Coordinates of C-alpha atoms and ligand atoms in Angstrom, one line a residue:
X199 CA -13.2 -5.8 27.1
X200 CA -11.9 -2.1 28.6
X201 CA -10.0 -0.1 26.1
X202 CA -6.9 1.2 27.9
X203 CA -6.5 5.1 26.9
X204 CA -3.1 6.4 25.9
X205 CA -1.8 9.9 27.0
X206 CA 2.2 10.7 25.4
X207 CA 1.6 9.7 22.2
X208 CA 4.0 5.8 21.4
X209 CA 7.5 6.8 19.8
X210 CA 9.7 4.3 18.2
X211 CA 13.2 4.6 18.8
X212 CA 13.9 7.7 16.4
X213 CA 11.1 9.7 18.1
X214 CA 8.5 8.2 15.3
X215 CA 5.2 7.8 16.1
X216 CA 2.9 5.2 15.6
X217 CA 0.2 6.7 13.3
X218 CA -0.8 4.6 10.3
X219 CA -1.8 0.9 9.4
X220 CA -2.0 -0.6 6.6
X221 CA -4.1 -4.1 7.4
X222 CA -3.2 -6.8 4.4
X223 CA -6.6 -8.7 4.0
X224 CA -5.9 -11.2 2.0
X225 CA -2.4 -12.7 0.0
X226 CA -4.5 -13.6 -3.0
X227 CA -4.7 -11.1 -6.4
X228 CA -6.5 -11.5 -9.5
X229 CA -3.7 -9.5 -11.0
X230 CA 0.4 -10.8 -11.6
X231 CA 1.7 -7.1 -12.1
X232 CA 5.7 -8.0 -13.3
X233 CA 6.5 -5.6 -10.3
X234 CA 4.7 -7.3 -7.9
X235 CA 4.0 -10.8 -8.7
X236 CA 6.1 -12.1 -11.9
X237 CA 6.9 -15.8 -10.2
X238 CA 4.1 -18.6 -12.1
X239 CA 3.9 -20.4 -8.5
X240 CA 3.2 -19.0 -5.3
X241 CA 3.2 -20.2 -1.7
X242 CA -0.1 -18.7 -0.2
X243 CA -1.0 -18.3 3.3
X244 CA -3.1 -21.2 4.8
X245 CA -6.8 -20.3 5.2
X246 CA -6.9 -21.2 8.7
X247 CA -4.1 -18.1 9.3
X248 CA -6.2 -16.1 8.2
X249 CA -7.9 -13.5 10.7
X250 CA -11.4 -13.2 10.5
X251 CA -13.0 -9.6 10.4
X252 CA -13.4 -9.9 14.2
X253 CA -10.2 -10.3 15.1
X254 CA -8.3 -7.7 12.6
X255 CA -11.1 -5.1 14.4
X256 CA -9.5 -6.2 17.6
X257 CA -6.1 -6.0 16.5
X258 CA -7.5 -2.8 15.0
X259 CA -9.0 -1.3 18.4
X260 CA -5.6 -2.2 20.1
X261 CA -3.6 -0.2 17.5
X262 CA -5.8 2.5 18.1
X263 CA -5.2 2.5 22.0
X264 CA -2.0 3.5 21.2
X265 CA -2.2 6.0 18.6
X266 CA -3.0 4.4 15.3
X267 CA -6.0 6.6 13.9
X268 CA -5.9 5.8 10.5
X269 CA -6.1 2.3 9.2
X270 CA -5.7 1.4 5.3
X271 CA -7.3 -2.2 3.8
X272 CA -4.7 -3.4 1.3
X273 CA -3.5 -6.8 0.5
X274 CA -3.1 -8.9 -2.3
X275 CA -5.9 -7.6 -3.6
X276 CA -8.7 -6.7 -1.0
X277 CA -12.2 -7.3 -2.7
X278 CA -11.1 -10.6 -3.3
X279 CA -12.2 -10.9 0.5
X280 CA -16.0 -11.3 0.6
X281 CA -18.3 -9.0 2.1
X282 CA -15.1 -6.5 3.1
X283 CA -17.8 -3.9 3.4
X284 CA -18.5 -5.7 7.0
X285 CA -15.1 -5.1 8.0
X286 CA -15.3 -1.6 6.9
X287 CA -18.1 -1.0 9.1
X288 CA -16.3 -2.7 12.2
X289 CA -14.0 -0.1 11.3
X290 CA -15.7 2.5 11.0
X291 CA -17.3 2.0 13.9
X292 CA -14.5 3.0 16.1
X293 CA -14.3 6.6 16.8
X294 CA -10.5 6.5 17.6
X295 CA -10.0 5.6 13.9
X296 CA -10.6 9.0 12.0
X297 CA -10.1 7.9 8.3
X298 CA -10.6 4.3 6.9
X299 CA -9.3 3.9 3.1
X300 CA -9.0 0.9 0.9
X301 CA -6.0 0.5 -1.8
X302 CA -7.2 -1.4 -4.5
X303 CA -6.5 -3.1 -8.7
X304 CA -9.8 -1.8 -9.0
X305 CA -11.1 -4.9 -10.8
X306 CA -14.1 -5.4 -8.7
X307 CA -14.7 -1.7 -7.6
X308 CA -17.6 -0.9 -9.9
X309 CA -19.9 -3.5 -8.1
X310 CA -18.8 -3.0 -4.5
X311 CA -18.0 1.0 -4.3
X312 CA -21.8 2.1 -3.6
X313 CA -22.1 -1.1 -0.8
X314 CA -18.3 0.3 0.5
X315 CA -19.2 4.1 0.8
X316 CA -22.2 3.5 2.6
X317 CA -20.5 0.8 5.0
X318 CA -18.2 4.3 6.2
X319 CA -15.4 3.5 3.7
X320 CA -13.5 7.4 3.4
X321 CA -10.9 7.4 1.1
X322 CA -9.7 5.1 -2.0
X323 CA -6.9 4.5 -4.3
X324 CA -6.8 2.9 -7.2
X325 CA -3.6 1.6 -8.8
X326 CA -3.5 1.8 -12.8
X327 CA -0.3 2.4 -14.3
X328 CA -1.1 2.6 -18.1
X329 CA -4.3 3.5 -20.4
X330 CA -3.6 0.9 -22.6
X331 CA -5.4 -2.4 -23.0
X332 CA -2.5 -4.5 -24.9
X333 CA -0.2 -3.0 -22.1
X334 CA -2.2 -3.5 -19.3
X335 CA -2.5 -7.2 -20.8
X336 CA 1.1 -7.2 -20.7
X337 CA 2.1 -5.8 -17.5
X338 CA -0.6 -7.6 -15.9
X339 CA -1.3 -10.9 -17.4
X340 CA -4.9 -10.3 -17.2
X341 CA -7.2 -8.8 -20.0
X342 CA -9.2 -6.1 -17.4
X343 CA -8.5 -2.8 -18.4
X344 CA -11.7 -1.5 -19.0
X345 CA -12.9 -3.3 -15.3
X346 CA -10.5 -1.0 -13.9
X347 CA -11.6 2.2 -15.5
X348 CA -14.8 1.4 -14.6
X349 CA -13.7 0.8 -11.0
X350 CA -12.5 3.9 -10.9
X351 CA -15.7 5.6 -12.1
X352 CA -17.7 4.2 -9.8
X353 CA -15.8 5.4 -7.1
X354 CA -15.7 9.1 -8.7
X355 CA -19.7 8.7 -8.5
X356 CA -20.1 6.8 -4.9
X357 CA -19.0 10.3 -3.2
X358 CA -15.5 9.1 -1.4
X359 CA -14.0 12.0 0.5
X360 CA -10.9 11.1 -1.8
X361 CA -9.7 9.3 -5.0
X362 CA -6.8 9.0 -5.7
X363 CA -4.8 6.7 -8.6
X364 CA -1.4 5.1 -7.9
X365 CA 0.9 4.8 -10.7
X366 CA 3.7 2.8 -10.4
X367 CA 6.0 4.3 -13.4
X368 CA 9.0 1.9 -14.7
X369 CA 11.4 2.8 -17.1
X370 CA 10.9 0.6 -20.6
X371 CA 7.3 -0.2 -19.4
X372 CA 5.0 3.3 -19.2
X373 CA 6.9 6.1 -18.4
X374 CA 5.7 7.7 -21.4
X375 CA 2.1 8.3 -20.6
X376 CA 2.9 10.1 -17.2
X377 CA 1.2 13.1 -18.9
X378 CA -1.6 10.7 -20.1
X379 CA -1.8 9.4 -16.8
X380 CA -1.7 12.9 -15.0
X381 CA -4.8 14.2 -17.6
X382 CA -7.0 11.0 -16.6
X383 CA -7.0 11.7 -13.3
X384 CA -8.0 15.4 -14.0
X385 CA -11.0 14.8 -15.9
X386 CA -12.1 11.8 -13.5
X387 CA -11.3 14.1 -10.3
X388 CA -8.7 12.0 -8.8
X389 CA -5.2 12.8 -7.8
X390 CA -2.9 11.0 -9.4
X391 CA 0.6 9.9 -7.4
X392 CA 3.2 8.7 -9.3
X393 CA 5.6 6.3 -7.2
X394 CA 9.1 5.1 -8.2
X395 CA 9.6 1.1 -9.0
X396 CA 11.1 -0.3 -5.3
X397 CA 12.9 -3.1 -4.7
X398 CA 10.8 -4.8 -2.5
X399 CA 9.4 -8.0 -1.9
X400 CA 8.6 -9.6 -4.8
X401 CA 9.9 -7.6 -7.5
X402 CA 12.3 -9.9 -8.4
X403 CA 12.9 -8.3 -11.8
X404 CA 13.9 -5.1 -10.5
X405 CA 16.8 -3.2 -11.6
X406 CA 17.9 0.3 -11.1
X407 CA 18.0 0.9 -14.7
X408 CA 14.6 0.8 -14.7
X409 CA 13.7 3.5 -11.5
X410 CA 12.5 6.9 -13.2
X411 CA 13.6 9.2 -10.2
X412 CA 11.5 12.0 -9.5
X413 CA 13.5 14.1 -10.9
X414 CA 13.0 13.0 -14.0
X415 CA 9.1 12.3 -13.7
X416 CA 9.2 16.6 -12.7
X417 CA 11.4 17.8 -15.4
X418 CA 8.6 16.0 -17.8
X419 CA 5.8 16.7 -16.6
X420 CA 7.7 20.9 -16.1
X421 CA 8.3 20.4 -19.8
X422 CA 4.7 19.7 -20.9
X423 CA 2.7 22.6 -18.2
X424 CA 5.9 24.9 -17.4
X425 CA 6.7 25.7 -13.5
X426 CA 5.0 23.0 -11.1
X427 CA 4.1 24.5 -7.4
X428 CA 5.4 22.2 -4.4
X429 CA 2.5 21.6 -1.6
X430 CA 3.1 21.9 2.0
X431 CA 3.1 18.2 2.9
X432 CA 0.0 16.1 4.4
X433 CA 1.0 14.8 7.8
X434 CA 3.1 11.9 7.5
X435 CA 2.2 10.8 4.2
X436 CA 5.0 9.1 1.7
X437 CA 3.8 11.7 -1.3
X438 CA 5.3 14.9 -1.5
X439 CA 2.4 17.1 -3.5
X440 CA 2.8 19.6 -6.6
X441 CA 0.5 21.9 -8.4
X442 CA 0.2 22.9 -12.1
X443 CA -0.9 26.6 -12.9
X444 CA -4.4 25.5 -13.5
X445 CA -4.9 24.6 -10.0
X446 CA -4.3 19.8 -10.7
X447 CA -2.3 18.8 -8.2
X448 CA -0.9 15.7 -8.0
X449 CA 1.8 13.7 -5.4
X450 CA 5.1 11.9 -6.4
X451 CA 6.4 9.0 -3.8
X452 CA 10.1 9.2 -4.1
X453 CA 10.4 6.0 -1.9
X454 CA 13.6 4.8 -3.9
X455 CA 15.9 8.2 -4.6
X456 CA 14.7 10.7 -1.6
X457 CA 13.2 8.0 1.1
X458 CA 11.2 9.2 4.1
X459 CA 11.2 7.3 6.6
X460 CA 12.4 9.8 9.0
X461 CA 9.0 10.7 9.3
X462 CA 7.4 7.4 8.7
X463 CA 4.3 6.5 10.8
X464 CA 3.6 3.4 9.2
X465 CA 3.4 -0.4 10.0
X466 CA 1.7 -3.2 8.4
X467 CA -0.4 -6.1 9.1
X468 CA -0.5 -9.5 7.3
X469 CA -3.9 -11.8 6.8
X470 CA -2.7 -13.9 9.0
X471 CA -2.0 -11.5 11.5
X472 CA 2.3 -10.7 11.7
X473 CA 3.1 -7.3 12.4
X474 CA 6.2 -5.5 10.4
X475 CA 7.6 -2.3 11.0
X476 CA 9.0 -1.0 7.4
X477 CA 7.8 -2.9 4.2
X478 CA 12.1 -3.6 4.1
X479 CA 12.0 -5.2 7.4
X480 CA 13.2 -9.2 7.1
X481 CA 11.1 -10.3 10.5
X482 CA 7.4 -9.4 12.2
X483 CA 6.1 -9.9 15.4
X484 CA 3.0 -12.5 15.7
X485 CA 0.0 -11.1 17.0
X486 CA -2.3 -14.0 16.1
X487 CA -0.6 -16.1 18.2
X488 CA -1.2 -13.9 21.4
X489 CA -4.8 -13.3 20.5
X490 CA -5.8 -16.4 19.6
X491 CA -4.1 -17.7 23.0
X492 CA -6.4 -15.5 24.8
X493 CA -4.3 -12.3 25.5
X494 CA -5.9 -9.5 26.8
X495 CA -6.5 -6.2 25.3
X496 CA -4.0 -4.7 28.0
X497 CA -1.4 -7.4 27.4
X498 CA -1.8 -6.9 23.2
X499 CA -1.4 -3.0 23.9
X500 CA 2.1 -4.0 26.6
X501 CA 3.8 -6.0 23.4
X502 CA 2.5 -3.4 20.6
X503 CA 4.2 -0.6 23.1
X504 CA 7.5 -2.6 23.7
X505 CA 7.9 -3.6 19.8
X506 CA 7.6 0.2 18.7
X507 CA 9.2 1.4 21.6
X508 CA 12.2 -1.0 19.9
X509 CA 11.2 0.0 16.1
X510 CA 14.7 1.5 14.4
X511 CA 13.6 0.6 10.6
X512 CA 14.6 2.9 8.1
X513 CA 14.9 0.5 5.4
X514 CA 14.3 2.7 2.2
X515 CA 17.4 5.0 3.7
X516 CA 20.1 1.8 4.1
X517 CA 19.0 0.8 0.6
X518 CA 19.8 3.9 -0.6
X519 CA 23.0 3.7 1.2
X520 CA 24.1 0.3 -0.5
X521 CA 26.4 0.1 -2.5
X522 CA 25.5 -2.2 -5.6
X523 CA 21.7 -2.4 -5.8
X524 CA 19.6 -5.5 -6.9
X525 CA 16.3 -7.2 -5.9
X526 CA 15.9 -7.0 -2.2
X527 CA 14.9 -10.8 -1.2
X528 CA 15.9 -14.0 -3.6
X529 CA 13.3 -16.1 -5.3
X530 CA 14.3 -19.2 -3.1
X531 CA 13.7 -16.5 0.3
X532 CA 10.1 -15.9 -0.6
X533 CA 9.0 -19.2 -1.5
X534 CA 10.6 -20.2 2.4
X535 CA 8.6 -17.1 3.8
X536 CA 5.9 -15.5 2.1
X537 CA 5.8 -12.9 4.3
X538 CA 8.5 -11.5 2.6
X539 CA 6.1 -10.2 -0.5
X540 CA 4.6 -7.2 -1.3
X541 CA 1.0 -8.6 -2.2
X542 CA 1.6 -10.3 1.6
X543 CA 2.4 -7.8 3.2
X544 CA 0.2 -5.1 1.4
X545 CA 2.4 -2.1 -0.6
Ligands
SAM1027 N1 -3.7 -5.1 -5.2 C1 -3.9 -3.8 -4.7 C2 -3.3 -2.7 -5.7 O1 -2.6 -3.1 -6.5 O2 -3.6 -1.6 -5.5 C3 -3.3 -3.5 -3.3 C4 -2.0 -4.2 -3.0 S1 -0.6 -3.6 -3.9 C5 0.7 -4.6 -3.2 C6 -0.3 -2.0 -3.2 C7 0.5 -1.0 -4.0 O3 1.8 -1.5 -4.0 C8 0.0 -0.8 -5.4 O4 -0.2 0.5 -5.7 C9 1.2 -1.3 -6.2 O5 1.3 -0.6 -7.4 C10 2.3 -1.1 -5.3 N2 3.5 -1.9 -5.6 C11 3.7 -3.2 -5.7 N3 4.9 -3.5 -6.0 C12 5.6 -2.4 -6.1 C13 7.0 -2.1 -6.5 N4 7.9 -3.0 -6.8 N5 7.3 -0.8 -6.4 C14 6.5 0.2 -6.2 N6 5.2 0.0 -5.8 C15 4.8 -1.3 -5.9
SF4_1028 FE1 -0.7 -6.0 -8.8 FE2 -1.7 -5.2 -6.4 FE3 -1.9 -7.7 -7.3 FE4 0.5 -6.8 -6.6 S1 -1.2 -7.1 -5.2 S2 0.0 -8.1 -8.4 S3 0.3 -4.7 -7.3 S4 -2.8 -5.9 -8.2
SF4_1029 FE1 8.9 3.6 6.5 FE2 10.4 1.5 6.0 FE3 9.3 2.8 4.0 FE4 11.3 3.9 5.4 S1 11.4 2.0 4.1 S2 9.4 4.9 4.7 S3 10.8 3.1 7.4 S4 8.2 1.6 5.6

């Protein structure tokens, strides 16, 4: 199959372009985080929806004929998928895709990190949003806190280019081991981001109550290490980086008080192969469907140009812009369309 080149670089309809992708591998997760998965029942994709490796490294190569060079594996939680070193590889393979990184619970990092580094896996990111055992249990339903810390060795020793731990922090839950949180990550050498509770998808038990702004995540950690140095940012990404006098820097994703989606890059594609614009967005556009019916490369890259060409998302901004704020999606929409969750659609 030829790969068509691309000159102009693909804009969206507010001059965006189309930069990053995060590829959902699978809907399933060993975790039920209350901010991502608090239901007892879910509906899960059918197996048979699901792309194989082959086909999300097509779908990958046609993203990266027009523009994509930077592709992040995410789901549900991605080393539930077996062997997702092979897909890594397929990856990595493609010289149009300059940086492959994985976004993971960490729970099965410390056997697989060694297999994914060597596969051509660049960057991770592990989410871990307390120290705590009995509030990890709590948050997460699972008893697996020290599976995580010792995911998150193993990737400090496997030699990524970088680590990096997500911390999702939620008023009444852990905003009061920030500085706990921030210290970990300096002694394990990983950058710690700390990203404020969203209402999307499945978080069902949001409330705005419960958002610690950046604001107030700053003036603690300022409190604790005095004057904190902004960064210049790093391209299009979500965090906006600080420094403490000693040199630790660390990010802060403000997606809820200060969105950016002016300068958002990003789409997202399911397991099962739909394609959404901004994690808000209600609707995606099918791409299984097309490949499986035989489309070619140049037809794939014609409705990829024509859907971004159209792309005028800028959900996190009209949320802001709403006037009383509650969960995004009911209960009774995501058991009709799955698509609709985070751990579908991939964070
Ligand atoms: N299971 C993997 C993990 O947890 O890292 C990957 C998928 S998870 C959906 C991706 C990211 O989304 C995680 O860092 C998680 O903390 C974040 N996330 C999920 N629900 C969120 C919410 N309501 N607000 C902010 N971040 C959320
Ligand atoms: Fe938690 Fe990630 Fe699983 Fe959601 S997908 S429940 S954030 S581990
Ligand atoms: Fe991008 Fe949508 Fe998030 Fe805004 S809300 S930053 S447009 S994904």
């Amino acid at each position: 199959m030829s790969s068509p080149s691309h000159s102009a670089p693909l804009l969206d309809s507010l001059g965006r372009p189309l930069g990053q992708l995060r590829i959902s591998v699978t809907d399933r997760c060993n975790l039920r985080c209350h901010y991502c998965m608090p239901e007892e029942e879910y509906h899960w994709l059918p197996r048979e929806d699901l792309l194989s490796y082959e086909e999300i490294a097509e779908l990958a190569a046609t993203f990266a004929a027009v523009g994509v060079d930077k592709v992040r594996l995410t789901g549900g939680e991605p080393l539930l998928r077996r062997d997702l070193e092979r897909l890594v590889g397929l990856l990595a393979a493609n010289e149009r895709l300059r940086d492959t990184a994985l976004t993971t619970n960490g729970i099965l990092l410390a056997e697989s990190a060694e297999r994914l580094r060597g596969a051509g896996l660049g960057r991770v990111t592990v989410s871990l949003d307390t120290l705590r055992p009995d509030r990890f249990l709590a948050l997460t339903r699972q008893d697996m806190h020290d599976r995580v810390l010792e995911g998150i060795r193993a990737a400090a020793g496997a030699g990524f280019r970088k680590l990096k731990i997500d911390t999702v922090v939620i008023r009444g839950t852990n905003e009061d081991e920030i500085l706990d949180i921030l210290e970990f990550g300096r002694e394990i050498g990983a950058e710690v981001r700390f990203i404020e509770y969203m209402d999307v998808g499945g978080a069902t038990m949001w409330a705005p109550g419960k958002v610690v702004s950046r604001a107030e995540m700053l003036a603690g950690i300022e409190r604790r290490y005095g004057a904190v140095e902004a960064l210049a940012a790093e391209d299009a990404a979500p965090a906006e980086r600080f420094a403490l006098a000693d040199g630790t820097t660390f990010g802060i994703i403000a997606s809820v008080t200060a969105p950016f989606c002016r300068t958002c890059d990003r789409s997202r594609l399911t397991a099962d192969g739909m394609w959404y614009l901004c994690l808000y967005a209600q609707r995606g556009t099918d791409l299984r469907g097309p490949l499986r019916g035989g489309a070619s490369r140049e037809e794939m890259v014609r409705l990829l140009s024509e859907v971004w060409g159209g792309r005028t998302d800028r959900g996190a901004e009209v949320r802001l812009e709403a006037r009383s704020r509650g969960p995004l999606v009911s209960i009774e929409s995501l058991r009709r369309d799955p698509h609709l969750e985070m751990h579908t659609r991939g964070g």
